Short mmCIF file of C-alpha atoms in Angstrom, two decimals:
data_model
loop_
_atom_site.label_atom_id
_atom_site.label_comp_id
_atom_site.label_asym_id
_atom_site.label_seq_id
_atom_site.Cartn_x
_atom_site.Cartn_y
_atom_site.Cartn_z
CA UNK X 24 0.00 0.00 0.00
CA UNK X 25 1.02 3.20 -1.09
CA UNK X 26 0.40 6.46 1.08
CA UNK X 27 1.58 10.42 0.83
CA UNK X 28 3.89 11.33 -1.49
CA UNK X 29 4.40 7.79 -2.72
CA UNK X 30 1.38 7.44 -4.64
CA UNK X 31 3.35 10.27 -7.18
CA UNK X 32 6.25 8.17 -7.67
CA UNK X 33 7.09 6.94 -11.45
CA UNK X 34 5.08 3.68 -11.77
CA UNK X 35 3.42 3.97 -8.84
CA UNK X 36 0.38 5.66 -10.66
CA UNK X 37 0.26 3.18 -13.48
CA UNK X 38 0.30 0.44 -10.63
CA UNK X 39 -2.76 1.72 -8.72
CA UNK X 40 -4.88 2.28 -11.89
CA UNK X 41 -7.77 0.52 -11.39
CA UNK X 42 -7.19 -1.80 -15.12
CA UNK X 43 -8.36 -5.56 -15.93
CA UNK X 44 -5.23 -7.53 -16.50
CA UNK X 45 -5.84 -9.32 -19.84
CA UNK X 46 -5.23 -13.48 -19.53
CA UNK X 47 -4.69 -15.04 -22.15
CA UNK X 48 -7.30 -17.69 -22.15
CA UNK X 49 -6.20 -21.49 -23.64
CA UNK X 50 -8.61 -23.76 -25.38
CA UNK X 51 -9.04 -27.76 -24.25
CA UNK X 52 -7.11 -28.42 -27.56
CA UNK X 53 -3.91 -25.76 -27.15
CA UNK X 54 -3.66 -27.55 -23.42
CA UNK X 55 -3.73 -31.07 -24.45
CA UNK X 56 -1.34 -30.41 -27.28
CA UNK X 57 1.62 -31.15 -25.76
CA UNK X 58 0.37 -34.20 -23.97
CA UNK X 59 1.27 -37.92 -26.04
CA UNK X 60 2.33 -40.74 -24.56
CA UNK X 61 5.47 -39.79 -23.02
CA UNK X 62 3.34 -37.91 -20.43
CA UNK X 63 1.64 -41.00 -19.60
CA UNK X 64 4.99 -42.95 -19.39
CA UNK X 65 4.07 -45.67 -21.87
CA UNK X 66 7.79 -45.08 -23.52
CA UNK X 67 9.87 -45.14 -20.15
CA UNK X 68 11.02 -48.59 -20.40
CA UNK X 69 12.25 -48.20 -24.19
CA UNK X 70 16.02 -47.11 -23.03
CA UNK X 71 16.36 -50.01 -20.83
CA UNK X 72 17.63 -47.64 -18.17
CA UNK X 73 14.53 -47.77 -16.13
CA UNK X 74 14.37 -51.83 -16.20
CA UNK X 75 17.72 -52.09 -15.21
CA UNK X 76 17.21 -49.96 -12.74
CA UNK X 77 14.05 -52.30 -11.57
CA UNK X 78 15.89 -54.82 -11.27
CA UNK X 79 18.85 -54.18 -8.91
CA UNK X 80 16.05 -52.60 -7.11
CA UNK X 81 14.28 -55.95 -6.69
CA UNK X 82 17.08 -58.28 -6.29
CA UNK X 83 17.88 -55.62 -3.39
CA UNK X 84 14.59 -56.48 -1.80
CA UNK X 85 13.87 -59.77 -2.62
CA UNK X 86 17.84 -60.80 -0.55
CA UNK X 87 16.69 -58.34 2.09
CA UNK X 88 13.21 -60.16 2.39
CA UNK X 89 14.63 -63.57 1.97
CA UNK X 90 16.93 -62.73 5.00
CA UNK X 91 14.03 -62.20 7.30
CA UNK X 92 10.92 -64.76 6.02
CA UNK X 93 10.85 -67.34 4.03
CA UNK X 94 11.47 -67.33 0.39
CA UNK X 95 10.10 -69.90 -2.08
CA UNK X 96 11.77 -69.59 -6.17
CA UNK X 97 9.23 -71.26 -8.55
CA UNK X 98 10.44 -72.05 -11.99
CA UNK X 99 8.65 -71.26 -15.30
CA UNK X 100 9.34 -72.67 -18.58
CA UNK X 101 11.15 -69.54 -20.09
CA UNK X 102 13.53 -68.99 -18.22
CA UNK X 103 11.95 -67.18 -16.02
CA UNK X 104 11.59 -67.37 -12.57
CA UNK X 105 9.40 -65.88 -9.69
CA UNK X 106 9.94 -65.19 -6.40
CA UNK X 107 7.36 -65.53 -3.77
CA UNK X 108 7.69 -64.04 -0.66
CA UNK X 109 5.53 -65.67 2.85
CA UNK X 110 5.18 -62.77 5.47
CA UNK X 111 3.87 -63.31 8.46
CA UNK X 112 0.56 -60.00 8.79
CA UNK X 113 0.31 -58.86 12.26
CA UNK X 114 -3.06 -59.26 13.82
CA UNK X 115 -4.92 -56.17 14.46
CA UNK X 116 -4.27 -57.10 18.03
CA UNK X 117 -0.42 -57.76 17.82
CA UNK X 118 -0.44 -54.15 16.17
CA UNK X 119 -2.12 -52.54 19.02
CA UNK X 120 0.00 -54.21 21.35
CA UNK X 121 2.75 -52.56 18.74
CA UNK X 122 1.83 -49.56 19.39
CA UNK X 123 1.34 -49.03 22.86
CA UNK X 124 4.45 -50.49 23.57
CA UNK X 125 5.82 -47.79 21.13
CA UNK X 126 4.05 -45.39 22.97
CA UNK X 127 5.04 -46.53 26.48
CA UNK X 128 8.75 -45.93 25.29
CA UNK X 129 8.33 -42.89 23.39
CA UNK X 130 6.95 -41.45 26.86
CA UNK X 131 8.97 -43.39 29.22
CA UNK X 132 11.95 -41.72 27.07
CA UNK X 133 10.52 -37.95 27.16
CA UNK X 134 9.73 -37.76 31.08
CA UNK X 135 12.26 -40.48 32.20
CA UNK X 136 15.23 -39.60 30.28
CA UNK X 137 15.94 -43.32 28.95
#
């Protein structure tokens, strides 16, 4: 806001005239113009970056997983093999118990110190 002597200022006048600023308005068709499939991602896997990518990713997981539960390999003709993965799903009880315990420590460690 603008007050006194301000108001004179070069620029200030053409500011605070009252004036409709003119948008340029788009039509549906200029705005989907530049959208093919790219924008979608149907072409991200063309490089081979992205897959390769995928896959460290997975093996990455699928060792970490197989660590911790137990890990079946099932063969397909192919070559191809898939790995299924058996995790034990907590109860909704063994998740409440979860998270009071959580809680119990979260305050036991803000008022006690621990």
């Amino acid at each position: 806001m603008y007050f006194g002597e301000a108001k004179n200022l070069p620029g200030v006048k053409e500011l605070l005239k009252p004036g409709k600023v003119e948008e340029e308005k788009k039509t549906r068709y200029e705005l989907y113009r530049g959208i093919d499939s790219d924008y979608y991602g149907f072409r991200d896997e063309d490089d081979g970056v992205l897959l390769e990518l995928e896959a460290t990713e997975e093996e990455k997981v699928l060792k970490e997983l197989g660590q911790n539960g137990n890990n079946m390999e099932i063969e397909f003709d192919d070559d191809i093999s898939m790995h299924l993965i058996h995790l034990k799903v907590p109860s909704p009880e063994e998740i409440q118990k979860i998270l009071v315990q959580r809680k119990k420590e979260e305050l036991a460690k803000k008022y006690i110190g621990h």
